[in-house]
Short mmCIF file of C-alpha atoms in Angstrom, two decimals:
data_model
loop_
_atom_site.label_atom_id
_atom_site.label_comp_id
_atom_site.label_asym_id
_atom_site.label_seq_id
_atom_site.Cartn_x
_atom_site.Cartn_y
_atom_site.Cartn_z
CA MET A 1 0.44 0.22 0.47
CA THR A 2 1.56 3.44 -1.38
CA GLU A 3 0.77 6.71 1.05
CA THR A 4 0.79 10.11 -0.41
CA LEU A 5 0.09 14.27 0.18
CA VAL A 6 -2.33 15.85 -1.87
CA PRO A 7 0.14 18.66 -3.58
CA LYS A 8 1.02 21.94 -1.93
CA ALA A 9 -2.76 23.44 -3.40
CA GLU A 10 -1.40 27.21 -4.46
CA ALA A 11 -2.85 29.94 -2.57
CA ALA A 12 -7.09 31.57 -3.00
CA GLN A 13 -7.61 34.77 -4.06
CA ASN A 14 -8.32 35.32 -0.30
CA THR A 15 -6.12 33.59 2.66
CA PRO A 16 -7.73 31.07 3.34
CA SER A 17 -8.17 30.87 7.25
CA LYS A 18 -8.43 26.66 7.64
CA ARG A 19 -5.79 23.92 7.03
CA LEU A 20 -6.75 20.91 4.59
CA PHE A 21 -4.77 17.52 5.81
CA ILE A 22 -5.02 14.57 3.17
CA LYS A 23 -3.23 11.68 3.54
CA THR A 24 -4.44 8.79 0.56
CA TYR A 25 -3.32 5.45 0.69
CA GLY A 26 -3.77 3.12 -2.35
CA CYS A 27 -4.23 3.20 -6.33
CA GLN A 28 -4.17 6.41 -8.29
CA MET A 29 -7.59 6.79 -8.81
CA ASN A 30 -7.60 7.90 -4.74
CA VAL A 31 -5.05 10.02 -5.49
CA TYR A 32 -7.19 11.98 -8.33
CA ASP A 33 -10.07 11.69 -5.65
CA SER A 34 -7.70 13.51 -2.97
CA GLU A 35 -7.20 16.04 -5.93
CA ARG A 36 -10.86 16.61 -6.44
CA MET A 37 -11.57 16.75 -2.81
CA ALA A 38 -9.54 19.17 -2.59
CA ASP A 39 -10.57 21.01 -5.24
CA VAL A 40 -14.64 20.66 -3.11
CA LEU A 41 -12.80 22.27 0.22
CA ARG A 42 -11.17 24.80 -1.77
CA PRO A 43 -14.16 27.20 -1.59
CA LEU A 44 -14.84 26.63 1.49
CA GLY A 45 -11.74 28.58 2.63
CA TYR A 46 -9.56 25.47 2.77
CA ALA A 47 -6.11 25.56 1.54
CA VAL A 48 -4.40 22.06 1.92
CA THR A 49 -1.26 21.44 4.67
CA GLU A 50 1.38 18.54 4.73
CA GLU A 51 1.34 18.53 8.56
CA VAL A 52 -1.48 16.64 9.72
CA GLU A 53 -0.44 18.66 13.42
CA ALA A 54 -1.65 22.36 11.92
CA ALA A 55 -4.56 20.48 10.55
CA ASP A 56 -8.13 21.99 11.04
CA PHE A 57 -9.38 19.04 8.88
CA VAL A 58 -7.92 15.42 8.41
CA ILE A 59 -8.90 13.32 5.48
CA LEU A 60 -7.66 9.51 5.39
CA ASN A 61 -8.02 8.48 1.56
CA THR A 62 -8.45 4.68 1.78
CA CYS A 63 -7.77 1.80 -0.14
CA HIS A 64 -9.40 -1.33 0.49
CA ILE A 65 -6.78 -3.90 -1.45
CA ARG A 66 -4.57 -4.91 0.64
CA GLU A 67 -4.09 -7.44 3.54
CA LYS A 68 -5.22 -5.81 6.25
CA ALA A 69 -5.97 -2.69 5.33
CA ALA A 70 -9.07 -1.34 7.91
CA GLU A 71 -6.68 -2.57 10.52
CA LYS A 72 -3.36 0.26 9.28
CA ILE A 73 -5.99 3.12 9.49
CA TYR A 74 -7.63 2.16 12.70
CA SER A 75 -3.70 2.66 13.92
CA GLU A 76 -3.59 5.63 11.87
CA LEU A 77 -6.83 7.03 13.36
CA GLY A 78 -5.98 7.06 16.89
CA LYS A 79 -2.59 8.93 16.36
CA ILE A 80 -5.20 11.48 14.89
CA ARG A 81 -6.97 12.08 17.66
CA GLU A 82 -4.28 12.45 20.29
CA LEU A 83 -3.74 15.04 18.00
CA ARG A 84 -6.75 16.62 17.78
CA ASP A 85 -7.10 15.58 21.64
CA LEU A 86 -3.85 18.20 21.71
CA LYS A 87 -5.15 21.23 19.57
CA ARG A 88 -8.75 20.59 22.11
CA GLN A 89 -6.55 21.70 25.68
CA THR A 90 -5.29 24.78 23.14
CA GLY A 91 -8.63 25.77 22.42
CA GLY A 92 -8.29 24.55 19.00
CA ASP A 93 -10.14 21.55 17.45
CA MET A 94 -9.31 19.24 14.28
CA THR A 95 -12.98 17.70 12.45
CA ILE A 96 -11.99 14.13 11.25
CA ALA A 97 -13.46 11.87 8.10
CA VAL A 98 -12.45 8.61 6.62
CA ALA A 99 -12.59 8.38 3.01
CA GLY A 100 -12.70 5.93 -0.15
CA CYS A 101 -12.94 2.10 0.02
CA VAL A 102 -12.15 0.97 3.72
CA ALA A 103 -14.89 3.93 4.11
CA GLN A 104 -17.26 2.36 1.22
CA ALA A 105 -16.77 -0.88 2.91
CA GLU A 106 -17.08 -0.54 6.49
CA GLY A 107 -19.37 2.36 7.14
CA GLU A 108 -20.95 2.54 10.08
CA GLU A 109 -18.06 0.61 11.72
CA ILE A 110 -15.25 2.79 10.70
CA ILE A 111 -17.54 4.93 14.05
CA LYS A 112 -18.67 2.91 16.56
CA ARG A 113 -14.86 1.14 16.68
CA GLN A 114 -13.75 4.72 16.71
CA PRO A 115 -15.53 7.25 17.76
CA ALA A 116 -13.45 9.99 17.28
CA VAL A 117 -14.33 10.14 13.36
CA ASP A 118 -16.88 13.19 11.95
CA ILE A 119 -16.98 12.23 9.37
CA VAL A 120 -17.30 9.04 7.11
CA VAL A 121 -17.83 9.22 2.84
CA GLY A 122 -17.43 7.15 0.06
CA PRO A 123 -16.11 7.49 -3.47
CA GLN A 124 -19.29 7.90 -4.75
CA ALA A 125 -20.14 10.86 -1.89
CA TYR A 126 -17.13 13.25 -1.71
CA HIS A 127 -19.49 16.22 -3.95
CA GLN A 128 -20.66 15.39 -0.32
CA LEU A 129 -17.95 16.55 1.59
CA PRO A 130 -19.03 20.38 2.47
CA GLU A 131 -22.73 19.84 3.27
CA LEU A 132 -21.35 16.64 5.61
CA LEU A 133 -19.20 18.96 7.22
CA THR A 134 -21.19 21.41 8.42
CA ARG A 135 -24.08 19.42 8.89
CA THR A 136 -21.03 18.02 11.29
CA ALA A 137 -19.93 21.50 12.43
CA ARG A 138 -23.61 21.69 13.43
CA ALA A 139 -23.30 18.95 16.11
CA ARG A 140 -25.91 17.83 14.19
CA GLY A 141 -27.37 15.44 11.06
CA GLU A 142 -26.09 12.30 9.41
CA ARG A 143 -22.03 11.14 9.37
CA ILE A 144 -22.20 8.73 6.84
CA GLY A 145 -21.79 9.33 2.85
CA ALA A 146 -21.25 5.72 1.23
CA ASP A 147 -23.68 5.56 -1.44
CA PHE A 148 -23.00 4.33 -5.12
CA ALA A 149 -23.92 7.39 -7.28
CA PRO A 150 -21.14 8.26 -9.75
CA ASP A 151 -23.20 10.85 -12.34
CA ASP A 152 -24.13 12.97 -8.94
CA LYS A 153 -20.20 12.81 -8.08
CA PHE A 154 -19.49 13.79 -11.25
CA ASP A 155 -21.40 16.68 -11.93
CA ALA A 156 -21.34 18.56 -8.32
CA LEU A 157 -17.86 18.73 -8.53
CA PRO A 158 -16.31 22.95 -9.33
CA ALA A 159 -15.84 22.95 -13.17
CA ALA A 160 -12.23 24.04 -11.67
CA ARG A 161 -9.47 21.95 -11.43
CA PHE A 162 -6.70 22.74 -9.63
CA SER A 163 -3.61 21.10 -11.38
CA GLU A 164 0.82 20.98 -10.51
CA GLY A 165 2.91 20.13 -12.72
CA PRO A 166 3.23 18.93 -16.48
CA THR A 167 1.31 16.14 -15.69
CA ALA A 168 -2.34 14.65 -14.22
CA PHE A 169 -4.79 12.30 -13.83
CA LEU A 170 -7.91 12.38 -15.53
CA THR A 171 -10.86 9.79 -14.09
CA VAL A 172 -13.20 8.79 -16.88
CA GLN A 173 -14.33 5.54 -15.29
CA GLU A 174 -15.40 4.59 -12.00
CA GLY A 175 -16.33 0.25 -10.76
CA CYS A 176 -15.86 -3.34 -12.11
CA ASP A 177 -18.72 -5.59 -13.50
CA LYS A 178 -15.82 -8.13 -14.14
CA PHE A 179 -16.07 -9.99 -10.25
CA CYS A 180 -12.82 -11.47 -10.14
CA THR A 181 -12.91 -13.14 -7.26
CA PHE A 182 -10.21 -12.22 -5.70
CA CYS A 183 -10.73 -8.98 -5.54
CA VAL A 184 -13.64 -6.13 -3.60
CA VAL A 185 -13.22 -3.89 -6.77
CA PRO A 186 -16.98 -3.98 -7.34
CA TYR A 187 -18.14 -4.10 -3.47
CA THR A 188 -16.77 -1.42 -3.15
CA ARG A 189 -16.59 1.12 -6.48
CA GLY A 190 -20.12 -0.13 -7.41
CA ALA A 191 -20.46 -1.04 -11.18
CA GLU A 192 -19.33 0.31 -13.77
CA TRP A 193 -20.20 3.56 -14.97
CA SER A 194 -18.74 6.39 -17.36
CA ARG A 195 -18.06 9.62 -17.56
CA PRO A 196 -19.33 11.06 -20.42
CA LEU A 197 -17.42 12.07 -23.18
CA ALA A 198 -18.01 15.96 -23.66
CA SER A 199 -17.33 15.81 -19.24
CA VAL A 200 -13.73 14.60 -19.07
CA LEU A 201 -12.85 16.50 -23.12
CA GLU A 202 -13.72 19.77 -20.34
CA GLU A 203 -11.47 18.65 -17.56
CA ALA A 204 -8.40 18.26 -20.19
CA ARG A 205 -8.64 21.17 -21.75
CA GLN A 206 -8.61 23.25 -18.48
CA LEU A 207 -5.73 21.17 -17.33
CA ALA A 208 -3.85 21.27 -20.78
CA ASP A 209 -4.26 25.54 -20.31
CA ARG A 210 -2.69 24.66 -17.58
CA GLY A 211 0.60 22.97 -18.46
CA VAL A 212 -0.06 19.88 -17.97
CA ARG A 213 1.36 18.02 -21.15
CA GLU A 214 0.72 14.17 -20.54
CA VAL A 215 -2.60 13.09 -18.37
CA THR A 216 -2.55 9.48 -17.26
CA LEU A 217 -6.68 8.43 -18.11
CA LEU A 218 -7.69 6.17 -15.07
CA GLY A 219 -10.64 3.46 -14.07
CA GLN A 220 -10.91 0.25 -11.91
CA ASN A 221 -11.34 -1.26 -15.70
CA VAL A 222 -10.54 1.90 -18.03
CA ASN A 223 -10.86 0.06 -21.64
CA ALA A 224 -14.00 0.04 -21.01
CA TYR A 225 -15.07 3.34 -21.00
CA ASP A 226 -18.15 3.71 -22.69
CA GLY A 227 -19.07 7.38 -22.44
CA GLU A 228 -22.01 9.30 -23.83
CA ARG A 229 -21.44 10.88 -26.81
CA PRO A 230 -23.66 14.45 -26.97
CA ASP A 231 -25.82 12.63 -29.94
CA GLY A 232 -26.46 9.73 -27.32
CA ARG A 233 -23.74 7.25 -28.96
CA LYS A 234 -21.75 6.06 -26.36
CA SER A 235 -17.60 6.24 -27.57
CA SER A 236 -15.13 3.54 -26.25
CA LEU A 237 -11.47 4.51 -25.30
CA ALA A 238 -9.97 4.58 -28.69
CA GLU A 239 -13.26 7.13 -29.75
CA LEU A 240 -11.73 9.51 -26.73
CA ALA A 241 -7.52 9.00 -27.11
CA TYR A 242 -8.50 10.46 -30.63
CA ALA A 243 -10.46 13.51 -29.68
CA LEU A 244 -8.37 13.86 -26.33
CA ALA A 245 -5.52 14.08 -29.15
CA GLU A 246 -6.42 17.20 -31.00
CA ILE A 247 -6.14 19.24 -27.44
CA PRO A 248 -3.62 21.76 -28.29
CA GLY A 249 -0.50 21.25 -26.19
CA LEU A 250 -2.33 17.83 -24.64
CA ASP A 251 0.66 15.76 -25.92
CA ARG A 252 0.83 12.52 -24.41
CA ILE A 253 -2.13 10.09 -22.96
CA ARG A 254 -1.89 7.31 -20.83
CA TYR A 255 -4.47 4.75 -19.35
CA THR A 256 -5.04 2.33 -16.29
CA THR A 257 -6.71 -0.13 -15.13
CA SER A 258 -7.41 -2.30 -17.66
CA HIS A 259 -8.51 -5.17 -18.30
CA PRO A 260 -8.13 -8.63 -21.44
CA ASN A 261 -11.43 -8.93 -22.44
CA ASP A 262 -11.99 -4.68 -22.56
CA MET A 263 -9.03 -4.30 -25.29
CA SER A 264 -10.61 -3.90 -28.67
CA ASP A 265 -9.11 -3.48 -31.95
CA ASP A 266 -10.25 -0.04 -32.03
CA LEU A 267 -7.87 0.50 -28.51
CA ILE A 268 -4.61 -2.76 -30.04
CA ALA A 269 -5.47 0.02 -33.47
CA ALA A 270 -5.60 3.24 -31.84
CA HIS A 271 -1.75 2.73 -30.65
CA GLY A 272 -0.67 2.68 -34.00
CA ASP A 273 -2.42 5.17 -35.57
CA LEU A 274 -1.74 7.97 -31.95
CA ASP A 275 1.57 9.13 -31.47
CA ALA A 276 0.18 11.17 -27.92
CA LEU A 277 -0.93 7.79 -27.34
CA MET A 278 2.44 6.56 -25.02
CA PRO A 279 4.29 3.04 -25.55
CA TYR A 280 3.05 1.25 -22.25
CA LEU A 281 0.40 -0.65 -21.27
CA HIS A 282 -0.29 -1.84 -17.83
CA LEU A 283 -2.56 -5.24 -18.81
CA PRO A 284 -2.57 -7.64 -16.21
CA VAL A 285 -3.07 -11.81 -16.36
CA GLN A 286 -2.97 -11.85 -12.46
CA ALA A 287 -2.00 -15.80 -12.93
CA GLY A 288 -0.44 -18.00 -16.71
CA SER A 289 -3.00 -20.77 -16.05
CA ASP A 290 -5.85 -21.55 -16.80
CA ARG A 291 -7.41 -23.20 -14.56
CA ILE A 292 -6.02 -20.58 -11.56
CA LEU A 293 -7.36 -18.61 -14.13
CA ARG A 294 -10.99 -19.30 -14.20
CA LEU A 295 -10.97 -19.83 -10.29
CA MET A 296 -9.73 -15.94 -10.66
CA ASN A 297 -12.99 -15.79 -13.17
CA ARG A 298 -10.82 -13.74 -14.33
CA LYS A 299 -12.52 -14.88 -17.99
CA HIS A 300 -9.82 -15.19 -20.18
CA GLY A 301 -7.49 -17.87 -21.19
CA ARG A 302 -3.61 -18.12 -20.83
CA GLN A 303 -3.68 -18.44 -25.08
CA THR A 304 -5.93 -15.38 -25.27
CA TYR A 305 -3.63 -13.33 -23.47
CA LEU A 306 -0.16 -14.59 -25.47
CA ASP A 307 -2.49 -14.08 -28.52
CA LEU A 308 -3.59 -10.59 -27.28
CA ILE A 309 -0.23 -9.43 -26.27
CA ALA A 310 0.70 -10.28 -30.27
CA ARG A 311 -1.83 -8.61 -31.76
CA ILE A 312 -0.89 -5.13 -29.74
CA ARG A 313 2.73 -5.67 -30.52
CA GLU A 314 2.14 -5.98 -33.85
CA ALA A 315 0.48 -2.65 -34.43
CA ARG A 316 3.22 -1.01 -31.66
CA PRO A 317 5.59 -3.15 -31.63
CA ASP A 318 7.94 -1.03 -29.21
CA MET A 319 5.19 -1.16 -27.21
CA ALA A 320 6.29 -1.77 -23.34
CA LEU A 321 3.97 -4.23 -21.41
CA SER A 322 3.23 -4.04 -17.37
CA GLY A 323 0.56 -6.54 -15.84
CA ASP A 324 0.16 -7.83 -12.03
CA PHE A 325 0.13 -11.12 -10.76
CA ILE A 326 -0.42 -12.78 -7.70
CA VAL A 327 0.77 -15.86 -6.27
CA GLY A 328 -0.39 -18.77 -3.92
CA PHE A 329 -4.05 -18.27 -5.26
CA PRO A 330 -6.39 -21.08 -3.03
CA GLY A 331 -5.60 -24.51 -4.93
CA GLU A 332 -2.31 -22.59 -7.63
CA THR A 333 0.10 -26.28 -8.02
CA ASP A 334 3.92 -25.99 -8.43
CA ARG A 335 2.88 -27.12 -12.15
CA GLU A 336 0.25 -24.44 -12.21
CA PHE A 337 3.27 -21.94 -10.79
CA GLU A 338 5.91 -22.36 -13.05
CA GLU A 339 3.29 -22.22 -16.06
CA THR A 340 2.99 -18.27 -14.36
CA LEU A 341 6.72 -18.27 -14.50
CA ASP A 342 6.96 -19.37 -18.28
CA LEU A 343 4.07 -17.10 -18.89
CA VAL A 344 5.80 -13.44 -18.27
CA ARG A 345 9.53 -15.64 -19.63
CA GLN A 346 6.97 -15.26 -22.71
CA VAL A 347 5.23 -11.79 -22.41
CA ARG A 348 8.54 -9.78 -21.57
CA TYR A 349 7.75 -7.33 -19.00
CA ALA A 350 8.51 -3.80 -19.24
CA SER A 351 7.53 -3.82 -15.25
CA ALA A 352 5.14 -5.60 -13.61
CA PHE A 353 3.76 -6.33 -10.07
CA ALA A 354 3.97 -9.17 -7.90
CA PHE A 355 1.42 -9.54 -4.61
CA MET A 356 1.15 -12.59 -2.75
CA TYR A 357 -2.17 -13.53 -2.09
CA SER A 358 -4.07 -12.95 0.63
CA PRO A 359 -7.66 -12.98 1.32
CA ARG A 360 -10.41 -10.35 1.79
CA PRO A 361 -13.30 -10.71 3.44
CA GLY A 362 -16.95 -11.71 1.18
CA THR A 363 -14.28 -12.49 -1.83
CA PRO A 364 -15.32 -15.57 -2.88
CA ALA A 365 -12.32 -16.53 -2.43
CA ALA A 366 -11.96 -15.84 1.26
CA GLY A 367 -14.15 -19.12 1.06
CA MET A 368 -12.00 -21.89 -0.49
CA GLY A 369 -10.28 -24.34 0.73
CA ARG A 370 -6.16 -25.32 -0.50
CA GLN A 371 -5.64 -22.13 1.05
CA ILE A 372 -1.39 -22.19 0.00
CA GLU A 373 0.92 -21.82 2.95
CA PRO A 374 2.35 -18.82 3.85
CA GLU A 375 6.20 -20.15 3.76
CA VAL A 376 5.22 -21.75 0.25
CA ALA A 377 3.40 -18.20 -1.71
CA LYS A 378 6.19 -17.10 -0.10
CA GLU A 379 9.07 -18.28 -1.87
CA ARG A 380 7.37 -18.50 -5.37
CA LEU A 381 6.60 -14.65 -4.44
CA HIS A 382 10.15 -14.70 -4.84
CA ARG A 383 10.58 -16.53 -7.39
CA LEU A 384 8.43 -14.07 -9.62
CA ILE A 385 9.63 -10.57 -8.42
CA GLU A 386 13.47 -12.00 -9.26
CA LEU A 387 12.23 -13.14 -12.81
CA LEU A 388 10.14 -9.15 -12.69
CA THR A 389 13.21 -7.82 -12.08
CA GLU A 390 15.97 -9.52 -14.32
CA GLN A 391 13.33 -8.47 -16.71
CA GLN A 392 12.54 -4.68 -16.04
CA THR A 393 16.86 -4.28 -15.98
CA ALA A 394 16.83 -5.52 -19.13
CA PHE A 395 14.58 -3.16 -20.59
CA ASN A 396 16.15 -0.85 -18.93
CA GLN A 397 19.62 -1.14 -19.55
CA ALA A 398 19.08 -1.65 -23.59
CA GLN A 399 17.35 1.52 -23.63
CA ALA A 400 21.71 2.93 -23.89
CA GLY A 401 22.36 4.71 -25.93
CA ARG A 402 18.79 5.38 -28.17
CA THR A 403 17.46 8.60 -28.20
CA LEU A 404 13.81 8.79 -25.99
CA ASN A 405 12.06 12.22 -25.96
CA VAL A 406 11.64 12.81 -22.02
CA LEU A 407 8.63 15.23 -20.01
CA PHE A 408 10.54 16.63 -17.31
CA ASP A 409 8.17 17.39 -14.32
CA ARG A 410 10.58 17.57 -11.16
CA LYS A 411 13.61 18.48 -9.82
CA GLY A 412 15.89 15.84 -9.38
CA ARG A 413 17.79 15.11 -5.62
CA HIS A 414 20.51 16.97 -7.39
CA PRO A 415 20.54 20.20 -6.98
CA ASP A 416 24.13 21.61 -7.35
CA ARG A 417 24.34 19.84 -10.68
CA ARG A 418 21.05 21.26 -12.33
CA GLN A 419 19.09 17.55 -12.30
CA ALA A 420 16.09 17.48 -13.43
CA ILE A 421 13.53 14.29 -13.55
CA GLY A 422 11.14 12.77 -16.95
CA ARG A 423 9.44 10.48 -17.88
CA SER A 424 10.45 8.81 -20.76
CA PRO A 425 7.66 7.36 -23.33
CA TYR A 426 7.98 3.84 -21.79
CA LEU A 427 7.02 5.62 -18.18
CA GLN A 428 10.85 4.57 -17.40
CA SER A 429 12.05 8.08 -14.72
CA VAL A 430 15.30 9.60 -16.69
CA HIS A 431 17.49 11.28 -14.35
CA VAL A 432 19.50 14.72 -16.03
CA ASP A 433 21.83 17.25 -14.91
CA ASP A 434 21.31 20.14 -16.48
CA ALA A 435 18.46 19.99 -17.79
CA ASP A 436 16.30 21.63 -14.65
CA HIS A 437 15.50 24.77 -16.34
CA LEU A 438 13.18 22.44 -18.73
CA ILE A 439 10.58 21.26 -16.04
CA GLY A 440 7.47 20.80 -17.80
CA GLN A 441 9.28 20.64 -21.85
CA ILE A 442 9.55 17.94 -23.70
CA VAL A 443 13.21 17.15 -25.30
CA PRO A 444 15.29 14.74 -27.16
CA VAL A 445 17.64 12.16 -24.06
CA GLU A 446 20.23 10.47 -25.28
CA ILE A 447 20.02 7.98 -22.90
CA ILE A 448 24.09 7.10 -21.28
CA SER A 449 23.02 3.71 -19.39
CA GLY A 450 19.90 1.70 -17.59
CA GLN A 451 19.48 0.60 -14.07
CA GLN A 452 16.76 -1.88 -12.37
CA ASN A 453 14.77 0.93 -11.73
CA SER A 454 15.64 4.43 -13.69
CA LEU A 455 17.59 5.76 -16.48
CA THR A 456 20.57 8.17 -16.69
CA GLY A 457 20.76 10.53 -19.46
CA ARG A 458 21.71 13.40 -21.62
CA LEU A 459 20.65 16.46 -23.10
CA VAL A 460 21.25 15.86 -26.79
CA ALA A 461 19.40 19.42 -27.81
CA SER A 462 18.51 22.87 -26.03
CA GLY A 463 15.58 23.00 -28.83
CA THR A 464 11.91 21.04 -26.98
CA THR A 465 9.66 19.39 -29.59
CA GLY A 466 5.63 20.00 -29.65
CA LYS A 467 5.08 16.43 -30.64
CA THR A 468 5.66 13.01 -28.64
CA GLU A 469 7.25 10.39 -31.86
CA LYS A 470 7.18 7.41 -31.27
CA ALA A 471 10.42 5.85 -30.32
CA ALA A 472 12.82 4.05 -33.12
#
């Protein structure tokens, strides 16, 4: 489980008198949600702070994917309650909210277990935060906002979108109808729902006007996007990508996370047609055994996935693949785990994430027999990570000697060398000296060397390129 803080917001026209601290757990969609919660509360005078001790309002934006996620949140809430008690001793106060997927799953139980919590709000209801906050301040009314109404949420969000830097996340789809037996998302995020095409394009234009050069489209199952067009027809993710590519200043498009069954022909073709659609695709397979895939209810087979990868690489030969894997799923045999290793060797991933299976309460897999011993699962995870790390390192090292267009998005750790860090078309982190004046620009960089987690490069020209070109 990753934890991030919302970027520090720019000052409002009038200096805000209240401070907001948001701690974000988990996925990129939660990062987006946290940014939008800050947008919702900004008109109420809240400015983001990075110091929880100074906050008047604390929000824990939670994730329910990892093991014992709820217990970690309760532990954090205990610490925050102590901070609030200290503030009250000096005449101050602090409102505490739990948002996100743990809030959706636990609901009233959160307040029962930790009475210090003032507000519980699910991922489809954070547009209600101003109302819930007002009710809490008046010490009356409802404290739970955990319904499923994503259309209401996006309609109620402020039109203006705060963004910082040349990259941004943009949620276009929420929920999932796949019901993988190990996953809680259908229960915490609800059914699949897509934002209207015009709404997404308008937000993207606002981001581009604020200097965003790269946008990452987010969804629990993003390539199932079917947002309504103005004429009432449904739009595919490919059609959305073509429309986004026409927005001036928006030079790069990415999307995550995808399901193999929704990798449509037009989306594959778009990767060959659109320079703006980056050659990096996160396409989870989860396992290499057909029997385990059936137990997971993945609705695709091993060979289907391999054939899909071949078609994608035919359309875009330099496509870098990423994926997710679960080892130690109930009933997984040694031979079936070897099938996963074999699939990894065939696909050759540029990066990937591997996890040891852990039961999620309420999911079908939690009640399955033949749960794998932790020692066995850990050994399998170690072997898989070793192979994936070897492939990632090899992919990065293979970039040495190439010239890649890099979008610089922040300064590096070595200000004395004027270092800047950017992203290659393949989402690799690239470190370059004498480049801190190029933040927000896309610049050709000669790659000197590749390491396990990053590339080292040097500038080859002082100019910039207006459009990201396909790497050779």
